[in-house]
XYZ file of C-alpha atoms in Angstrom:
414
model
C 13.499 -165.895 -95.739
C 15.681 -162.831 -95.659
C 18.238 -162.572 -98.347
C 21.376 -160.364 -98.398
C 24.760 -160.113 -100.091
C 27.895 -160.342 -97.892
C 31.566 -160.106 -98.480
C 33.579 -163.289 -97.273
C 36.657 -162.159 -95.387
C 38.117 -165.491 -94.211
C 37.404 -169.179 -93.385
C 36.752 -170.241 -89.940
C 38.238 -173.418 -88.257
C 35.347 -175.517 -89.770
C 36.050 -174.054 -93.310
C 32.896 -171.834 -93.223
C 33.126 -168.435 -94.562
C 33.246 -165.559 -92.269
C 31.199 -162.369 -92.981
C 30.409 -159.358 -90.882
C 26.664 -158.036 -90.773
C 25.640 -155.240 -88.405
C 28.576 -155.882 -86.191
C 28.064 -159.572 -85.839
C 29.629 -162.593 -87.530
C 28.025 -164.675 -89.989
C 29.086 -168.158 -91.107
C 28.486 -169.228 -94.688
C 29.376 -172.672 -96.167
C 30.917 -173.310 -99.451
C 32.400 -169.844 -99.966
C 36.020 -168.693 -100.138
C 37.786 -165.467 -98.936
C 37.404 -162.425 -101.065
C 33.984 -163.525 -102.595
C 30.892 -161.742 -102.516
C 27.842 -164.063 -102.046
C 24.105 -163.959 -101.874
C 22.910 -165.738 -98.742
C 19.672 -166.598 -96.839
C 19.816 -165.912 -93.139
C 19.094 -168.746 -90.821
C 18.830 -169.076 -87.099
C 21.604 -167.602 -85.039
C 24.830 -166.744 -86.789
C 24.315 -169.193 -89.796
C 23.476 -168.353 -93.360
C 23.015 -170.742 -96.429
C 24.565 -170.041 -99.779
C 22.254 -169.015 -102.600
C 24.601 -167.591 -105.125
C 28.388 -166.635 -105.719
C 28.276 -162.969 -106.936
C 31.886 -162.430 -107.287
C 33.911 -165.624 -107.261
C 37.422 -165.917 -106.121
C 40.287 -166.735 -108.437
C 41.003 -169.738 -106.168
C 37.459 -171.359 -106.902
C 37.471 -174.559 -108.834
C 34.710 -176.990 -109.980
C 34.116 -179.597 -107.349
C 34.956 -183.172 -108.519
C 31.900 -184.659 -106.855
C 28.257 -184.266 -107.996
C 27.094 -184.640 -104.231
C 29.180 -181.671 -103.084
C 27.055 -179.153 -100.968
C 24.524 -181.727 -100.573
C 26.524 -184.342 -98.826
C 27.883 -183.166 -95.549
C 31.232 -185.205 -95.962
C 33.270 -182.539 -97.768
C 33.553 -178.792 -97.232
C 36.430 -177.561 -99.317
C 36.087 -179.276 -102.735
C 35.578 -175.782 -104.357
C 39.101 -174.522 -103.298
C 42.202 -174.659 -105.463
C 44.930 -177.108 -104.305
C 47.607 -174.641 -103.331
C 45.114 -172.420 -101.469
C 43.640 -175.456 -99.684
C 47.169 -176.611 -98.577
C 47.986 -173.176 -97.508
C 44.773 -172.913 -95.467
C 45.210 -176.093 -93.548
C 48.913 -175.137 -92.707
C 47.617 -171.846 -91.333
C 44.999 -173.662 -89.132
C 47.975 -175.348 -87.420
C 49.878 -172.084 -87.176
C 46.812 -170.148 -85.785
C 46.417 -173.022 -83.095
C 50.039 -172.745 -82.005
C 49.985 -168.993 -81.856
C 46.872 -169.074 -79.673
C 49.105 -170.891 -77.074
C 52.011 -168.496 -77.615
C 54.002 -171.045 -79.678
C 55.703 -169.226 -82.493
C 57.350 -171.803 -84.945
C 57.271 -172.001 -88.656
C 55.065 -174.941 -89.681
C 56.189 -177.157 -92.589
C 54.128 -177.422 -95.844
C 51.117 -179.815 -95.739
C 51.757 -183.267 -96.839
C 48.973 -183.793 -99.382
C 46.176 -186.507 -99.448
C 45.269 -188.062 -102.855
C 41.642 -188.496 -104.032
C 40.344 -192.173 -103.956
C 42.854 -193.173 -101.134
C 40.462 -193.590 -98.240
C 40.666 -197.195 -97.104
C 37.813 -197.034 -94.745
C 34.619 -194.944 -94.532
C 31.451 -195.033 -92.571
C 28.166 -194.970 -94.409
C 24.634 -194.190 -93.226
C 22.139 -196.905 -94.239
C 18.395 -197.237 -93.563
C 15.699 -199.506 -95.047
C 12.984 -197.984 -97.270
C 9.933 -199.408 -99.187
C 12.115 -199.917 -102.270
C 15.116 -201.433 -100.397
C 18.053 -199.741 -98.789
C 19.324 -196.187 -98.905
C 23.202 -195.854 -98.604
C 25.172 -192.685 -98.432
C 26.488 -189.843 -96.227
C 24.379 -187.501 -93.991
C 23.392 -184.050 -95.456
C 25.156 -181.245 -93.831
C 23.413 -180.522 -90.593
C 20.700 -183.033 -90.967
C 19.765 -186.760 -90.424
C 18.575 -186.955 -94.058
C 20.885 -189.290 -96.105
C 22.099 -188.440 -99.528
C 22.026 -191.505 -101.730
C 25.406 -192.252 -103.043
C 26.317 -192.575 -106.529
C 30.020 -191.749 -106.370
C 32.461 -190.762 -103.836
C 35.958 -189.572 -105.015
C 37.327 -190.119 -101.450
C 37.231 -193.731 -101.106
C 39.395 -196.467 -102.981
C 37.795 -198.287 -105.861
C 37.392 -201.453 -103.712
C 35.033 -199.789 -101.305
C 33.369 -197.528 -104.069
C 32.539 -200.763 -105.959
C 31.276 -202.493 -102.898
C 28.659 -199.858 -101.928
C 25.912 -201.172 -104.248
C 26.507 -204.718 -102.640
C 26.288 -203.276 -99.081
C 22.599 -202.866 -99.052
C 21.949 -206.383 -100.100
C 24.211 -207.718 -97.522
C 22.730 -205.833 -94.492
C 19.154 -205.454 -95.741
C 17.497 -208.160 -93.389
C 18.807 -206.519 -90.306
C 17.808 -203.001 -90.983
C 14.465 -201.135 -89.738
C 12.762 -198.460 -91.532
C 12.350 -196.717 -88.002
C 16.010 -196.229 -87.480
C 19.431 -195.154 -89.123
C 22.234 -197.590 -88.911
C 25.847 -197.012 -89.848
C 28.384 -199.281 -91.754
C 32.062 -198.931 -91.317
C 33.672 -200.654 -94.280
C 37.445 -201.160 -94.147
C 39.854 -202.617 -96.906
C 42.310 -205.080 -95.438
C 44.824 -207.533 -96.901
C 42.259 -210.347 -96.941
C 39.207 -208.501 -98.168
C 36.542 -206.041 -96.950
C 35.676 -205.782 -93.178
C 32.135 -204.638 -92.563
C 31.128 -203.377 -88.997
C 27.490 -202.382 -88.691
C 25.884 -200.643 -85.737
C 22.260 -199.722 -84.988
C 20.794 -202.729 -86.776
C 18.033 -205.120 -85.457
C 19.026 -207.336 -82.503
C 20.661 -210.533 -83.468
C 18.556 -213.760 -83.226
C 19.230 -217.266 -84.774
C 17.504 -216.828 -88.175
C 18.898 -213.282 -88.604
C 22.485 -214.491 -87.862
C 21.951 -217.291 -90.320
C 20.875 -215.011 -93.094
C 23.675 -212.454 -92.582
C 26.150 -215.115 -92.656
C 24.890 -216.529 -95.945
C 24.908 -213.002 -97.272
C 28.449 -212.353 -96.057
C 29.596 -215.449 -98.144
C 27.675 -214.313 -101.159
C 29.402 -210.943 -100.799
C 32.774 -212.603 -100.548
C 33.872 -210.197 -97.582
C 36.327 -211.042 -94.925
C 34.326 -210.222 -91.798
C 30.953 -208.996 -90.904
C 30.263 -207.725 -87.333
C 26.894 -206.645 -85.805
C 27.002 -204.169 -83.005
C 30.570 -205.399 -82.018
C 29.518 -209.073 -82.291
C 31.231 -211.186 -85.148
C 28.507 -212.712 -87.313
C 30.760 -214.209 -89.976
C 34.545 -214.218 -90.345
C 35.488 -216.072 -93.557
C 39.147 -214.741 -93.450
C 40.899 -212.789 -90.676
C 41.048 -209.168 -91.818
C 44.736 -208.213 -91.600
C 46.384 -204.897 -91.874
C 50.116 -204.337 -93.019
C 51.830 -202.184 -90.289
C 55.551 -201.639 -91.712
C 55.682 -205.273 -92.906
C 53.991 -206.685 -89.875
C 50.534 -208.373 -90.651
C 48.335 -207.501 -87.670
C 44.797 -208.937 -87.282
C 42.406 -205.914 -87.098
C 40.036 -206.160 -84.043
C 36.369 -205.306 -84.640
C 36.068 -201.584 -84.566
C 39.886 -201.313 -84.201
C 41.659 -198.045 -85.009
C 43.346 -197.577 -88.306
C 44.823 -194.658 -90.106
C 42.283 -193.706 -92.858
C 44.781 -193.695 -95.729
C 47.654 -195.747 -96.608
C 49.606 -192.755 -97.815
C 48.811 -190.815 -94.803
C 49.945 -193.547 -92.456
C 53.243 -193.866 -94.508
C 53.792 -190.062 -94.079
C 53.261 -190.290 -90.294
C 55.291 -193.328 -89.906
C 58.227 -191.681 -91.891
C 57.993 -188.609 -89.743
C 57.827 -190.583 -86.477
C 60.933 -192.606 -87.685
C 62.886 -189.594 -88.418
C 61.891 -187.916 -85.215
C 62.901 -190.881 -82.926
C 66.217 -191.269 -85.055
C 68.614 -193.731 -83.243
C 66.960 -193.913 -79.831
C 67.165 -197.503 -78.549
C 64.323 -197.610 -75.932
C 60.939 -196.112 -77.077
C 57.638 -195.981 -75.440
C 54.640 -195.721 -77.597
C 51.653 -194.093 -75.802
C 48.085 -194.591 -77.129
C 49.719 -197.295 -79.327
C 46.599 -198.946 -80.917
C 47.205 -201.860 -82.883
C 50.876 -200.652 -83.297
C 50.971 -198.230 -86.277
C 54.314 -196.633 -84.867
C 55.353 -199.609 -82.684
C 55.481 -202.100 -85.728
C 57.810 -199.572 -87.563
C 60.072 -198.630 -84.694
C 60.529 -202.061 -83.139
C 62.762 -202.833 -86.244
C 65.567 -200.873 -84.661
C 64.366 -200.156 -80.989
C 63.111 -202.017 -77.989
C 59.600 -200.677 -77.764
C 56.980 -200.630 -74.841
C 53.446 -200.125 -76.353
C 50.785 -198.723 -74.000
C 47.163 -198.783 -74.952
C 43.772 -198.821 -73.248
C 42.168 -201.213 -75.824
C 43.162 -204.617 -74.708
C 42.246 -206.274 -77.938
C 44.278 -203.931 -80.054
C 47.436 -204.634 -77.794
C 46.823 -208.296 -77.955
C 46.552 -208.294 -81.742
C 49.971 -206.379 -81.968
C 51.460 -208.767 -79.374
C 50.412 -211.820 -81.372
C 51.790 -210.431 -84.536
C 55.137 -209.660 -83.163
C 55.393 -213.033 -81.465
C 54.580 -214.853 -84.698
C 56.451 -212.880 -87.186
C 59.164 -211.056 -85.009
C 61.907 -213.714 -85.245
C 61.503 -214.005 -89.023
C 61.564 -210.071 -89.534
C 64.487 -209.598 -87.052
C 62.510 -207.471 -84.791
C 63.762 -206.030 -81.516
C 61.856 -206.732 -78.165
C 58.377 -205.469 -77.941
C 56.372 -205.334 -74.617
C 52.817 -204.332 -74.245
C 50.891 -202.644 -71.268
C 47.007 -202.300 -71.013
C 46.390 -198.972 -69.401
C 43.866 -196.108 -69.623
C 46.264 -193.212 -70.060
C 43.485 -190.631 -69.765
C 42.836 -191.743 -66.200
C 46.271 -193.060 -65.259
C 48.987 -191.580 -67.328
C 52.628 -192.955 -67.071
C 54.304 -191.084 -64.460
C 57.728 -189.188 -64.988
C 59.634 -191.981 -63.101
C 58.149 -194.574 -65.214
C 59.040 -192.479 -68.425
C 62.644 -191.951 -67.566
C 63.816 -195.444 -68.471
C 63.241 -194.520 -72.100
C 65.190 -192.710 -74.684
C 62.121 -191.302 -76.656
C 58.370 -191.077 -76.269
C 55.908 -191.387 -79.270
C 52.475 -190.178 -78.425
C 49.285 -190.224 -80.468
C 46.336 -189.527 -78.376
C 42.666 -189.099 -79.372
C 41.193 -185.778 -80.493
C 40.729 -184.840 -76.925
C 44.509 -184.753 -76.440
C 46.403 -185.836 -73.385
C 47.105 -182.933 -71.032
C 47.575 -185.212 -67.977
C 50.136 -187.409 -69.680
C 51.801 -184.256 -71.274
C 52.191 -182.913 -67.791
C 53.974 -186.124 -66.649
C 56.103 -186.115 -69.629
C 57.145 -182.390 -68.851
C 58.216 -183.636 -65.522
C 60.436 -186.386 -66.929
C 64.136 -186.428 -68.149
C 63.315 -188.009 -71.414
C 65.214 -186.178 -74.105
C 62.981 -186.671 -77.061
C 59.186 -186.626 -77.731
C 57.422 -187.276 -80.989
C 53.892 -186.175 -80.777
C 51.137 -187.154 -83.197
C 47.859 -185.339 -83.284
C 44.628 -185.228 -85.322
C 43.593 -181.934 -83.519
C 45.714 -178.860 -83.720
C 43.916 -177.184 -80.866
C 44.580 -179.956 -78.206
C 48.029 -180.421 -79.756
C 48.868 -176.948 -79.104
C 47.415 -177.040 -75.504
C 49.520 -180.174 -74.708
C 52.578 -178.695 -76.434
C 52.411 -175.652 -74.276
C 52.687 -178.009 -71.173
C 55.833 -179.546 -72.717
C 57.518 -176.401 -73.599
C 56.692 -174.907 -69.997
C 58.383 -177.956 -68.768
C 61.577 -177.391 -70.417
C 61.136 -178.887 -73.985
C 61.683 -177.131 -77.264
C 59.237 -177.457 -80.041
C 61.701 -178.244 -82.999
C 59.373 -179.000 -85.922
C 55.662 -179.232 -86.816
C 54.502 -180.951 -90.105
C 50.781 -181.175 -90.954
C 49.568 -184.354 -92.757
C 46.307 -184.515 -94.660
C 44.288 -187.681 -94.361
C 40.670 -186.100 -94.537
C 40.739 -184.687 -98.007
C 38.478 -181.652 -98.586
C 37.485 -181.478 -94.844
C 38.726 -178.982 -92.301
C 40.553 -181.838 -90.340
C 44.332 -181.978 -90.393
C 46.822 -184.190 -88.544
C 50.378 -183.263 -87.581
C 53.725 -184.508 -86.077
C 55.706 -182.269 -83.696
C 59.082 -183.095 -82.568
C 60.091 -181.932 -78.952
C 63.717 -181.964 -77.453
C 64.872 -181.194 -74.014
C 66.471 -177.604 -74.062
């Protein structure tokens, strides 16, 4: 193993430190700009951190004992102000790369212990069950004794999770358990377990009752549903489908909804593209007629049922839904022109084909939500080239201490 000392000049897009050695770039985790570090060279352009020789004044003590072993966080060692500035700069850099020069607003921060859903790696061992997160760049599981990311309801449940899923696990495989807090209790969705049969189904059902969870699903199939897992979307109670999308933090969702509402303003006819279960539709239908478009039929059905059941009592405006794969069949410009505003929240891959159709439309206002600054900037370029002006960009943190950042951009017809 070759050991050398390097100077860290910046952080890359994945929060690894960037150093130069013999004219080549070297990436080092868990360092900060301006630090000198002793590292061990690995294959390719990677190195592992051995020791901080000269620490940055922006270095702080990480709040979690698992930091640097667990692969879930990469920036716990960075002071809060520097962390917020770095995330904002990642958005600015993505926009500049597409020739979009705009001042990005300060980062809307995330709070510790605010994640209301988390995916845990689980496997059976001779002594029982190991539960945790994967080690960085490895399939080894770091057993979890604490996690400053998740809400207390999930943190307190982790020791019970192993007992719940134990009979359905194999020592030969790794499974994953998505645990979500809902209004009616925890929703546990396991994937990668043993195939279900009668005895296993019965055993899991009994354990779900003992654990007092709302629902247990197994590779997409509901094994036990003691209470319907519901989520609160701007006052609308929506039943969460198995594996359905949900913003990871309540605070982050609130920030996104606020920014979308402000962006839409007084528009009276709004189309919500990639609507999911209705995070934005539920907020906008209070004042506007909303057409929600989404490829997942179960998510749309849950939203539709909630609006039909609660809409009259809440005084909601009309909401219509359309199941449509927007990646393969985007709404065309003529279909979009009947609306006053467009809200779009695509997956990480973005929605270039849909952006190109929006660029051909006459809709005066577009509010774009994204979890990937690079694909947001690519799609924004298409809108700007089509005559829109990028008016504002606000980054929102929902994945604390990671390199991920979400954002909301407002576009208006020039």
